[in-house]
Tab-separated table of C-alpha atoms in Angstrom:
chain	number	residue	atom	x	y	z
A	1	MET	CA	0.000	0.000	0.000
A	2	ALA	CA	2.905	2.332	0.744
A	3	ARG	CA	4.185	2.005	-2.833
A	4	PHE	CA	0.725	2.766	-4.217
A	5	VAL	CA	0.420	5.861	-2.021
A	6	ALA	CA	3.930	6.939	-3.046
A	7	ARG	CA	3.025	6.639	-6.734
A	8	VAL	CA	-0.166	8.629	-6.245
A	9	GLN	CA	1.737	11.304	-4.374
A	10	ASN	CA	4.493	11.902	-6.927
A	11	GLN	CA	2.919	15.178	-7.956
A	12	LEU	CA	2.836	17.014	-4.656
A	13	SER	CA	2.336	20.618	-3.889
A	14	VAL	CA	3.889	21.803	-0.652
A	15	VAL	CA	2.220	24.779	0.986
A	16	VAL	CA	4.051	26.659	3.725
A	17	ILE	CA	1.801	28.618	6.082
A	18	ASP	CA	3.379	31.308	8.246
A	19	ARG	CA	1.811	31.365	11.713
A	20	GLY	CA	3.927	33.739	13.707
A	21	ARG	CA	7.378	32.249	14.090
A	22	LYS	CA	6.237	28.710	13.466
A	23	LEU	CA	6.108	27.424	9.904
A	24	VAL	CA	3.566	24.720	9.211
A	25	LEU	CA	4.288	22.366	6.358
A	26	ALA	CA	1.058	21.193	4.759
A	27	VAL	CA	1.529	18.498	2.153
A	28	MET	CA	-1.310	18.103	-0.291
A	29	SER	CA	-1.575	15.965	-3.373
A	30	TRP	CA	-3.641	17.825	-5.915
A	31	THR	CA	-3.900	14.686	-8.017
A	32	ALA	CA	-5.456	12.754	-5.165
A	33	LEU	CA	-7.785	15.646	-4.397
A	34	ALA	CA	-8.968	15.803	-8.010
A	35	GLY	CA	-9.484	12.034	-8.013
A	36	ALA	CA	-11.414	12.206	-4.743
A	37	VAL	CA	-13.710	14.888	-6.151
A	38	ALA	CA	-14.316	12.850	-9.307
A	39	PHE	CA	-15.037	9.654	-7.361
A	40	ALA	CA	-17.264	11.579	-4.940
A	41	ALA	CA	-19.379	12.767	-7.869
A	42	LEU	CA	-19.584	9.246	-9.312
A	43	SER	CA	-20.379	7.848	-5.873
A	44	ALA	CA	-23.183	10.347	-5.294
A	45	ARG	CA	-24.686	9.528	-8.698
A	46	SER	CA	-24.435	5.814	-7.967
A	47	TRP	CA	-26.109	6.189	-4.548
A	48	VAL	CA	-28.969	8.187	-6.113
A	49	ARG	CA	-29.495	5.488	-8.755
A	50	ALA	CA	-29.352	2.709	-6.147
A	51	VAL	CA	-31.920	4.415	-3.916
A	52	ARG	CA	-34.223	4.994	-6.902
A	53	TYR	CA	-33.930	1.345	-7.892
A	54	TRP	CA	-34.729	0.162	-4.361
A	55	ARG	CA	-37.906	2.269	-4.407
A	56	ASP	CA	-38.964	1.616	-7.999
A	57	ALA	CA	-38.363	-1.629	-9.894
A	58	THR	CA	-38.523	0.130	-13.267
A	59	ALA	CA	-35.734	2.616	-12.475
A	60	PRO	CA	-32.507	2.069	-14.429
A	61	THR	CA	-29.464	0.707	-12.628
A	62	SER	CA	-25.780	1.266	-13.279
A	63	VAL	CA	-24.222	-1.262	-15.600
A	64	MET	CA	-20.635	-2.242	-14.986
A	65	ALA	CA	-18.233	-2.507	-17.904
A	66	PHE	CA	-17.172	-6.114	-17.278
A	67	SER	CA	-20.758	-7.349	-16.905
A	68	ARG	CA	-20.744	-8.246	-20.620
A	69	LEU	CA	-18.374	-11.093	-19.775
A	70	LEU	CA	-20.915	-12.681	-17.436
A	71	GLY	CA	-23.925	-14.838	-18.124
A	72	PRO	CA	-27.406	-13.300	-18.140
A	73	LYS	CA	-28.287	-14.461	-14.623
A	74	SER	CA	-25.022	-13.210	-13.100
A	75	ARG	CA	-25.330	-9.933	-14.994
A	76	ARG	CA	-28.857	-9.420	-13.662
A	77	ARG	CA	-27.724	-10.159	-10.082
A	78	LEU	CA	-24.951	-7.601	-10.447
A	79	GLU	CA	-27.398	-5.016	-11.799
A	80	CYS	CA	-29.818	-5.659	-8.931
A	81	GLY	CA	-26.991	-5.321	-6.402
A	82	CYS	CA	-26.124	-1.831	-7.625
A	83	VAL	CA	-25.710	-0.725	-3.991
A	84	LEU	CA	-22.341	-2.464	-4.054
A	85	ASP	CA	-21.199	-0.204	-6.905
A	86	ALA	CA	-21.928	2.796	-4.705
A	87	VAL	CA	-20.069	1.179	-1.792
A	88	CYS	CA	-16.958	0.592	-3.928
A	89	LEU	CA	-16.985	4.142	-5.267
A	90	SER	CA	-17.413	5.522	-1.748
A	91	GLY	CA	-14.431	3.459	-0.608
A	92	LEU	CA	-12.277	4.838	-3.410
A	93	THR	CA	-13.368	8.357	-2.495
A	94	LEU	CA	-12.301	7.826	1.122
A	95	LEU	CA	-9.022	6.264	0.022
A	96	LEU	CA	-8.135	9.264	-2.112
A	97	LEU	CA	-9.329	11.766	0.498
A	98	GLY	CA	-7.053	10.139	3.044
A	99	GLY	CA	-4.226	10.115	0.518
A	100	VAL	CA	-4.517	13.858	0.012
A	101	TRP	CA	-2.836	14.610	3.340
A	102	LEU	CA	-0.402	11.698	3.521
A	103	PRO	CA	3.236	12.810	3.153
A	104	PRO	CA	5.188	11.502	0.149
A	105	ALA	CA	7.602	8.615	0.555
A	106	GLY	CA	10.934	9.818	1.937
A	107	SER	CA	9.515	13.145	3.108
A	108	PRO	CA	10.631	14.625	6.434
A	109	ALA	CA	6.988	15.500	7.189
A	110	ALA	CA	5.328	13.410	9.878
A	111	ALA	CA	2.544	11.057	8.817
A	112	ASN	CA	-0.923	12.230	9.740
A	113	PRO	CA	-2.627	9.385	11.658
A	114	VAL	CA	-6.100	10.676	10.773
A	115	ALA	CA	-5.269	10.694	7.054
A	116	LEU	CA	-3.811	7.207	7.316
A	117	GLY	CA	-6.941	6.011	9.141
A	118	ILE	CA	-9.236	7.500	6.491
A	119	ALA	CA	-7.189	5.975	3.662
A	120	THR	CA	-7.171	2.581	5.385
A	121	ALA	CA	-10.930	2.744	6.021
A	122	GLY	CA	-11.481	3.649	2.370
A	123	LEU	CA	-9.372	0.729	1.186
A	124	THR	CA	-11.261	-1.605	3.527
A	125	VAL	CA	-14.670	-0.384	2.322
A	126	PHE	CA	-13.594	-0.747	-1.318
A	127	LEU	CA	-12.248	-4.273	-0.836
A	128	LEU	CA	-15.344	-5.401	1.102
A	129	GLY	CA	-17.578	-4.028	-1.658
A	130	LEU	CA	-15.489	-5.737	-4.329
A	131	VAL	CA	-15.546	-9.102	-2.542
A	132	ALA	CA	-19.313	-8.752	-2.025
A	133	GLN	CA	-19.784	-8.050	-5.758
A	134	ILE	CA	-17.762	-11.108	-6.710
A	135	SER	CA	-19.731	-13.196	-4.231
A	136	LEU	CA	-23.008	-11.826	-5.592
A	137	VAL	CA	-22.051	-12.700	-9.159
A	138	PHE	CA	-20.957	-16.274	-8.496
A	139	TRP	CA	-23.063	-17.409	-5.519
A	140	GLY	CA	-25.905	-14.893	-5.236
A	141	ARG	CA	-24.854	-13.868	-1.740
A	142	PRO	CA	-25.181	-11.493	0.140
A	143	SER	CA	-28.869	-11.385	-0.710
A	144	PHE	CA	-29.586	-8.356	1.502
A	145	VAL	CA	-28.124	-6.065	-1.175
A	146	ILE	CA	-30.851	-7.108	-3.608
A	147	PRO	CA	-34.166	-5.269	-3.168
A	148	LYS	CA	-37.301	-7.240	-2.300
A	149	HIS	CA	-38.901	-6.670	-5.676
A	150	ALA	CA	-35.956	-8.372	-7.415
A	151	LYS	CA	-35.387	-11.298	-5.058
A	152	GLY	CA	-38.062	-13.426	-6.712
A	153	GLU	CA	-36.058	-13.490	-9.946
A	154	PHE	CA	-33.176	-15.386	-8.355
A	155	ARG	CA	-34.991	-17.774	-6.048
A	156	GLU	CA	-34.410	-21.334	-7.071
A	157	ASP	CA	-36.922	-23.452	-5.218
A	158	PRO	CA	-36.305	-27.201	-5.362
A	159	PRO	CA	-38.916	-29.141	-7.322
A	160	ARG	CA	-41.798	-30.274	-5.129
A	161	ARG	CA	-42.592	-33.891	-4.805
A	162	ASP	CA	-46.249	-34.743	-5.270
A	163	ALA	CA	-47.801	-37.310	-3.003
A	164	THR	CA	-49.403	-39.001	-6.012
A	165	THR	CA	-46.141	-39.693	-7.836
A	166	SER	CA	-44.120	-40.999	-4.925
A	167	GLY	CA	-43.615	-44.604	-3.980
A	168	PRO	CA	-43.972	-47.953	-5.830
């Protein structure tokens, strides 16, 4: 993770703020800030679409680019679990927001524990959302991310045995 953060923070802008005799070194990655703003906008749009879909079955959902590689049933499960798209985008937003105030690799500036915590939480949220999406595609779990109006599409009830056809 440290190498990834170091790569993201190659283009740093160092701002020196004069507060009396004490100079405060504020390290900010404008690249990470721009990425965080972009992912925040995508995340907000994704959350709005997910909430609309949960309320209305006819509302359009977000379609992921790699969903074309999946079968029709897996693709439909992924579309119905569009909440997980919003979770992943929110995690990336947090990761980049935390990375904005992390010092570059080899910098004499002290690491900000709050920024590191936010970046770690963002990475955790993203990875949990990604694992949940993969699980939803292959096994149909977790089912709580699929709205009630769409759960009937994926239910596979075992065939019922009639009392008249059983036995010799």
